[in-house]
PDB file of C-alpha atoms in Angstrom:
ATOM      1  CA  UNK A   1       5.446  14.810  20.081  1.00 97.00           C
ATOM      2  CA  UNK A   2       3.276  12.477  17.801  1.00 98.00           C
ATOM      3  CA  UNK A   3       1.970  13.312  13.855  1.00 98.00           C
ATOM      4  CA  UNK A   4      -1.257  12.137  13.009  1.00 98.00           C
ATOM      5  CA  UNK A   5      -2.836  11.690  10.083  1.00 97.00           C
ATOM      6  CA  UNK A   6      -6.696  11.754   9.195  1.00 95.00           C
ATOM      7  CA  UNK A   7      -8.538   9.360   6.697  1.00 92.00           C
ATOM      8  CA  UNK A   8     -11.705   7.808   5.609  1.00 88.00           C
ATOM      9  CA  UNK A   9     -11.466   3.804   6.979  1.00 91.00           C
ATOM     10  CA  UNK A  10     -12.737   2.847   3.595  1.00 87.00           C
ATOM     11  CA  UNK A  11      -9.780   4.547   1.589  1.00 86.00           C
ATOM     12  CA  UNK A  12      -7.180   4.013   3.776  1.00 90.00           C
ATOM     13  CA  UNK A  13      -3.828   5.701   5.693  1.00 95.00           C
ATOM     14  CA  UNK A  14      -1.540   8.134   3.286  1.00 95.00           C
ATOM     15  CA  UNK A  15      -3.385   7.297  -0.192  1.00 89.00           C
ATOM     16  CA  UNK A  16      -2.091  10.600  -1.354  1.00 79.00           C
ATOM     17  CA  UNK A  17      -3.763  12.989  -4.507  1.00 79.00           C
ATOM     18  CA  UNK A  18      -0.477  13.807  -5.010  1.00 83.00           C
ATOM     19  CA  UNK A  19       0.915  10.486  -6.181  1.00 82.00           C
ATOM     20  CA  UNK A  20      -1.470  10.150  -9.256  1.00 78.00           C
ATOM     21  CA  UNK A  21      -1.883  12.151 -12.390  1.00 79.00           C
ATOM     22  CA  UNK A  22      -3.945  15.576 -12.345  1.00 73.00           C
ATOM     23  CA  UNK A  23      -6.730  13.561 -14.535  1.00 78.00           C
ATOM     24  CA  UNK A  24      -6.775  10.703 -12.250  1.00 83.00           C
ATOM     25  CA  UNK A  25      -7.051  13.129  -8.614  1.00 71.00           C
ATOM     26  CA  UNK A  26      -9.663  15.192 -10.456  1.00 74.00           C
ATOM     27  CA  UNK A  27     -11.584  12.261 -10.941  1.00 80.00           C
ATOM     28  CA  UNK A  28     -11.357  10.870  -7.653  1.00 74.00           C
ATOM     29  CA  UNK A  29     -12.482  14.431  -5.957  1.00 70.00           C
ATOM     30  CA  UNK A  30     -15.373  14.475  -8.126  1.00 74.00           C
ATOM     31  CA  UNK A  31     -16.218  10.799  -6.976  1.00 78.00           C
ATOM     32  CA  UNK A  32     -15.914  11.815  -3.154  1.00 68.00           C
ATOM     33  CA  UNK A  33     -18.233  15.293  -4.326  1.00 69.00           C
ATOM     34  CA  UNK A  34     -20.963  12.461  -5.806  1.00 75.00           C
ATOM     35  CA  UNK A  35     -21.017   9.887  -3.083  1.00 69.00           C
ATOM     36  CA  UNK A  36     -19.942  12.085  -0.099  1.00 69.00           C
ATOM     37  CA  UNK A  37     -20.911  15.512  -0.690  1.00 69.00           C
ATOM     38  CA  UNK A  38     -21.340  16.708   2.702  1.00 71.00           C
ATOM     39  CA  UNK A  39     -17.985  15.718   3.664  1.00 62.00           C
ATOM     40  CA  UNK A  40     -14.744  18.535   3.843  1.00 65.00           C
ATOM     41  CA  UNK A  41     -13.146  16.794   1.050  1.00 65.00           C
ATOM     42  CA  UNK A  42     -16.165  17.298  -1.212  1.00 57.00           C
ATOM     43  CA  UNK A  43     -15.877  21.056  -0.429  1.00 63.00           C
ATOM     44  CA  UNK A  44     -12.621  21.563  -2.389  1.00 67.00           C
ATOM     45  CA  UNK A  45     -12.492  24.404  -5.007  1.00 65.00           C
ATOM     46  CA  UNK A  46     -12.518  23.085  -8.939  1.00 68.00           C
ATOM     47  CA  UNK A  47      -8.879  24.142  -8.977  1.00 75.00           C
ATOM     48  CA  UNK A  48      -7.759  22.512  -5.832  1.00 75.00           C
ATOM     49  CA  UNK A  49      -5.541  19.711  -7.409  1.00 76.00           C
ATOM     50  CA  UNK A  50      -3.681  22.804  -9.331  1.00 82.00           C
ATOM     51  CA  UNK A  51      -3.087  24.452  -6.356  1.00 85.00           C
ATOM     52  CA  UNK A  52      -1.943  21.849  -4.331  1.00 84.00           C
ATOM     53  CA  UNK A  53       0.621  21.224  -6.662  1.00 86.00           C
ATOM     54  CA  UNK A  54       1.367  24.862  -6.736  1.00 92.00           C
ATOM     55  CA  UNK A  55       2.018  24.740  -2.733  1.00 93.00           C
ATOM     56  CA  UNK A  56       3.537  21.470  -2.820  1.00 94.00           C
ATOM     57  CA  UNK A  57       6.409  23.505  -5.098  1.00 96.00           C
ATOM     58  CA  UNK A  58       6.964  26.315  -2.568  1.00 95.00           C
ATOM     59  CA  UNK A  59       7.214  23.540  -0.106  1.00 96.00           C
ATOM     60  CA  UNK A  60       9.726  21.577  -1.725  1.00 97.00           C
ATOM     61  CA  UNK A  61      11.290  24.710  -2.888  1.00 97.00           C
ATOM     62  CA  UNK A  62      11.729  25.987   0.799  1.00 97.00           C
ATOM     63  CA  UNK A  63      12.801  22.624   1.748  1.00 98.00           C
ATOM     64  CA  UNK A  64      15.540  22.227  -0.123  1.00 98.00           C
ATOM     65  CA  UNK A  65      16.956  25.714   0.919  1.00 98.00           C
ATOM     66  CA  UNK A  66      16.730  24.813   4.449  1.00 97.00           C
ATOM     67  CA  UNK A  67      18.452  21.281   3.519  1.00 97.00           C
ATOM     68  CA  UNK A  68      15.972  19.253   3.880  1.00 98.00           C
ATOM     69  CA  UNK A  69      16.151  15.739   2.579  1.00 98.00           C
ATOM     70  CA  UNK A  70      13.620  15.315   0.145  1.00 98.00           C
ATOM     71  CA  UNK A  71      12.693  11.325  -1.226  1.00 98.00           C
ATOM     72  CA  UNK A  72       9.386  12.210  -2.870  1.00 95.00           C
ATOM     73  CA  UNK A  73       8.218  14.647  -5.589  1.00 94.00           C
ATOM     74  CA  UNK A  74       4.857  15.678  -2.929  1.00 95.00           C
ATOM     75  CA  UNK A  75       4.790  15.182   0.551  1.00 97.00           C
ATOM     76  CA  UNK A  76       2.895  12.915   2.740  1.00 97.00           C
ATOM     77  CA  UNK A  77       0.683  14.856   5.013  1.00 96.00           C
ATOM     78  CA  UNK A  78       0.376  14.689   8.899  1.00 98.00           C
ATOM     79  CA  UNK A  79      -0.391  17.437  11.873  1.00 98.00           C
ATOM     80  CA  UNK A  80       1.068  17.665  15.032  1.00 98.00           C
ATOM     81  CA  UNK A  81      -0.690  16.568  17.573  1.00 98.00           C
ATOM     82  CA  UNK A  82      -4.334  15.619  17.597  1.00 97.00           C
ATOM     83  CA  UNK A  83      -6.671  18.078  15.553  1.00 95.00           C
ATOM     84  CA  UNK A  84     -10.460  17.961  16.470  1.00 93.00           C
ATOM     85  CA  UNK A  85     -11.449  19.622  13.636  1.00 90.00           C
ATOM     86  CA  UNK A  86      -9.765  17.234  10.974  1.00 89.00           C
ATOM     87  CA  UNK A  87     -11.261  14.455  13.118  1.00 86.00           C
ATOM     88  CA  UNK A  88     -14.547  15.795  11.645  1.00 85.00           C
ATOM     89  CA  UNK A  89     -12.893  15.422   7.856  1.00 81.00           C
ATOM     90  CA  UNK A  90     -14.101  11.808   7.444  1.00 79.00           C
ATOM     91  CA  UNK A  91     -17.954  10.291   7.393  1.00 79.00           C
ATOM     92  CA  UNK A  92     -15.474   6.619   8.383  1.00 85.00           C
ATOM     93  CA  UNK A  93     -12.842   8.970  10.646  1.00 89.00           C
ATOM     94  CA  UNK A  94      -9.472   7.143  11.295  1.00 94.00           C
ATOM     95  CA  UNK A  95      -6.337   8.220  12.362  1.00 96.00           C
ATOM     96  CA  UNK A  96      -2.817   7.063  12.679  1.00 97.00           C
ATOM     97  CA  UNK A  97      -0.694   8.714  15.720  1.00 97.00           C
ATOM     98  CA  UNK A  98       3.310   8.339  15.117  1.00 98.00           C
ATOM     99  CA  UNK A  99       5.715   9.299  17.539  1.00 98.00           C
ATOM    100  CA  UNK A 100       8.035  11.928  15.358  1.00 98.00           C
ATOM    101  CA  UNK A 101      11.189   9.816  17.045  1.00 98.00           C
ATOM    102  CA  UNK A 102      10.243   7.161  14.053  1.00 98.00           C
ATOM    103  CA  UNK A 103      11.306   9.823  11.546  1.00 98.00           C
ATOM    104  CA  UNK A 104      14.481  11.106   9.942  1.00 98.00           C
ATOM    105  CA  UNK A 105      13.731  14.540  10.780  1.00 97.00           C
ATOM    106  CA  UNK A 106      15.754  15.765   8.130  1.00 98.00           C
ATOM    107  CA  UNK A 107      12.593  14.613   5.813  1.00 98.00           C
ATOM    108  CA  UNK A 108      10.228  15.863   7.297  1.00 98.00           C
ATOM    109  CA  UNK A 109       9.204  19.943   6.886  1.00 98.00           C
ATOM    110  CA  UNK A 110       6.393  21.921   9.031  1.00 98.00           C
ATOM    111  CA  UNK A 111       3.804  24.501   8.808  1.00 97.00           C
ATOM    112  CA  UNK A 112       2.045  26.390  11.255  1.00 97.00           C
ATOM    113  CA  UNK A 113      -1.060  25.777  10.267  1.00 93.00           C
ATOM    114  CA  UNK A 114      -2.149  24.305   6.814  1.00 91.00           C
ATOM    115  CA  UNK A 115       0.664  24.987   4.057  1.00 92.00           C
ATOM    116  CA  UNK A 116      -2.146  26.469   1.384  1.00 86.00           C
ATOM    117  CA  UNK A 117      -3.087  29.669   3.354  1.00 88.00           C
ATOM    118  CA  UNK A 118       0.490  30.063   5.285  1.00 91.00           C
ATOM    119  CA  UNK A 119       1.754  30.689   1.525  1.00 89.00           C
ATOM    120  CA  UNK A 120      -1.297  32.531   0.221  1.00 86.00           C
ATOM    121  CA  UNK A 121      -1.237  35.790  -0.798  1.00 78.00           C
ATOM    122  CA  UNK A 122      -4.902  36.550   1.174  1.00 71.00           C
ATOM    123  CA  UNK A 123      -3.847  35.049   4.670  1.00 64.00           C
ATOM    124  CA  UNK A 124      -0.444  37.015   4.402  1.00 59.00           C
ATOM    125  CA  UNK A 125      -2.310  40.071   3.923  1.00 65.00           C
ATOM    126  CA  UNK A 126      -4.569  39.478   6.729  1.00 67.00           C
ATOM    127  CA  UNK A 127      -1.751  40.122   9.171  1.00 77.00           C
ATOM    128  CA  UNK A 128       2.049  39.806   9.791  1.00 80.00           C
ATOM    129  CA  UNK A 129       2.539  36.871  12.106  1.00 88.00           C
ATOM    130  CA  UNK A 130       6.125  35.693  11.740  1.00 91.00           C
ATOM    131  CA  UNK A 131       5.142  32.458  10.593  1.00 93.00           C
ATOM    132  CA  UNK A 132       2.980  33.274   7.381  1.00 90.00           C
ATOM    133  CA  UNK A 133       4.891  32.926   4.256  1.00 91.00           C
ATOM    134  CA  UNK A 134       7.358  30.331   5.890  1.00 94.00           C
ATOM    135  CA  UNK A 135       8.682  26.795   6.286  1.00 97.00           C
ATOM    136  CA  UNK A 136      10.468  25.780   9.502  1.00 98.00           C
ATOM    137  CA  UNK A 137      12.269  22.392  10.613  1.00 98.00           C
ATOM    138  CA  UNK A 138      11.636  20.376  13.160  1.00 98.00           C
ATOM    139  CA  UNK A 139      13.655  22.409  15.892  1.00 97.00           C
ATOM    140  CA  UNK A 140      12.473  25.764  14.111  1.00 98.00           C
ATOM    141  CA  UNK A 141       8.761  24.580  14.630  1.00 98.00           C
ATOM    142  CA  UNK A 142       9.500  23.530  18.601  1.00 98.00           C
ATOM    143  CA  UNK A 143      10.155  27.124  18.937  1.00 98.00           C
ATOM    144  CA  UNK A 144       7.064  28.294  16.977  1.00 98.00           C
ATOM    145  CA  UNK A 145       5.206  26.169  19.172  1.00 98.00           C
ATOM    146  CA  UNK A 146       7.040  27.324  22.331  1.00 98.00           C
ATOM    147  CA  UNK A 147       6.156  31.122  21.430  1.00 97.00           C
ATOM    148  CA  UNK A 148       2.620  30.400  20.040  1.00 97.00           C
ATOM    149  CA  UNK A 149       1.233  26.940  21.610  1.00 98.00           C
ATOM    150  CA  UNK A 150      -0.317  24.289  19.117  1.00 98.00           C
ATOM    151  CA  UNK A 151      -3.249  26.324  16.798  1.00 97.00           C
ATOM    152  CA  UNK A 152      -6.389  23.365  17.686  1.00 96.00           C
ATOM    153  CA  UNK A 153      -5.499  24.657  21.043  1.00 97.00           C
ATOM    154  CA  UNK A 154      -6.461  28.063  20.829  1.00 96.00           C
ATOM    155  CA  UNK A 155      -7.984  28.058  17.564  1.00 95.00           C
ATOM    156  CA  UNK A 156     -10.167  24.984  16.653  1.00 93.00           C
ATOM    157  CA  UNK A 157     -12.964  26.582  15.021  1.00 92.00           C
ATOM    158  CA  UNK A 158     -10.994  28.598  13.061  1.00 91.00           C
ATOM    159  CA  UNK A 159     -12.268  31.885  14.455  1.00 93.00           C
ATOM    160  CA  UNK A 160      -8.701  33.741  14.774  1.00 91.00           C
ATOM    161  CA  UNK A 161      -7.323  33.040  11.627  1.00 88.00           C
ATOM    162  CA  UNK A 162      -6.903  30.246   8.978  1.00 90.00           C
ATOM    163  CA  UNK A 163      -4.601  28.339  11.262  1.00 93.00           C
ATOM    164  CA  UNK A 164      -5.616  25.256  13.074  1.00 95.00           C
ATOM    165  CA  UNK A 165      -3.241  22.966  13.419  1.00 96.00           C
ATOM    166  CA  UNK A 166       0.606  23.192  12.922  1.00 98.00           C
ATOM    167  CA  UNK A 167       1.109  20.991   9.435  1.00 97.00           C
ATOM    168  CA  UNK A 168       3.842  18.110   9.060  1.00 98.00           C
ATOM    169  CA  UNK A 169       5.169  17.425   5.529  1.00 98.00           C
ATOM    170  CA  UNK A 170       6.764  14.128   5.049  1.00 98.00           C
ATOM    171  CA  UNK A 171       9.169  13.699   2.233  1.00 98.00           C
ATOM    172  CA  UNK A 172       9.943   9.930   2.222  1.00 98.00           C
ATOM    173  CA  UNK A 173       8.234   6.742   2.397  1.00 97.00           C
ATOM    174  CA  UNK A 174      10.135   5.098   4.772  1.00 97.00           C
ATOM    175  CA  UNK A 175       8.393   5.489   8.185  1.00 97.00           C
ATOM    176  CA  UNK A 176       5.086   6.169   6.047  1.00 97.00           C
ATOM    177  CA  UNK A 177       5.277   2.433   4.557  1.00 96.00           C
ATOM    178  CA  UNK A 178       5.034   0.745   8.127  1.00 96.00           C
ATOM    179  CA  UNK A 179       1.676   2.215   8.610  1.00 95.00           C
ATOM    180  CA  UNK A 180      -0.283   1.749   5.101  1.00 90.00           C
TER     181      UNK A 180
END
């Protein structure tokens, strides 16, 4: 299995909102709306950086309960496998592809599909899929992905649901740091 992660060539690899003060990530999303406004990013709701920190808690939160190891206050994002939709995130699309093996996998947390609507209140009333509303480790996402295959498979466009791609949360630097 390999995590990738998505970014604009002229940013750079894991530059993460998270990591920077609510002013300063504000700022930089309204910078991306002015010079790249057709791009996803640009897209965001006013309140995105508030609720991103809101999921980020539930994540950590859920984390911790499971025993996760957690390094970092926010996690490092990364998908699992290669998503053709978030390929299209990026005027300057790059991507990093790491083979999970270079992880402690007790730091690193999963999603099937992106963490915001599995923990939303609107996709969870949409249906009752076991994995809305929930968290699962690396060998509790293998079996996810067993039962269910990878979302970008069967659900690219996004036509069956808010998931796309199963989402990878990791919570230290360590592996992350080779690849800046």
């Amino acid at each position: 299995m390999y995590l990738y992660h998505y970014f604009d060539k002229t940013i750079g690899p894991f530059v993460n909102l998270s990591d920077v003060s609510v002013d300063e990530a504000k700022a930089i999303l309204n910078k991306i709306k002015e010079i790249k406004p057709d791009t996803q990013s640009a897209q965001r709701h006013p309140e995105y950086v508030k609720y991103r920190h809101h999921y980020e808690e539930i994540l950590r939160t859920e984390f911790a309960k499971k025993g996760g190891v957690i390094k970092r206050q926010a996690p490092h994002y990364m998908v699992v496998e290669h998503s053709p939709w978030l390929s299209t995130w990026f005027e300057n699309c790059a991507y990093i592809k790491i083979p999970v093996e270079e992880f402690d996998i007790k730091t690193v947390s999963f999603t099937y599909g992106d963490s915001h609507p599995v923990f939303s209140n609107r996709a969870h009333k949409m249906d009752d899929k076991e994995y809305r509303r929930k968290l699962y480790t690396y060998y509790e996402i293998l079996e996810i992905i067993e039962k269910y295959g990878l979302p970008q498979d069967w659900n690219d466009d996004g036509r069956y649901g808010p998931e796309r791609y199963v989402e990878a949360h990791i919570w230290s630097d360590e592996t992350i740091n080779k690849y800046r």
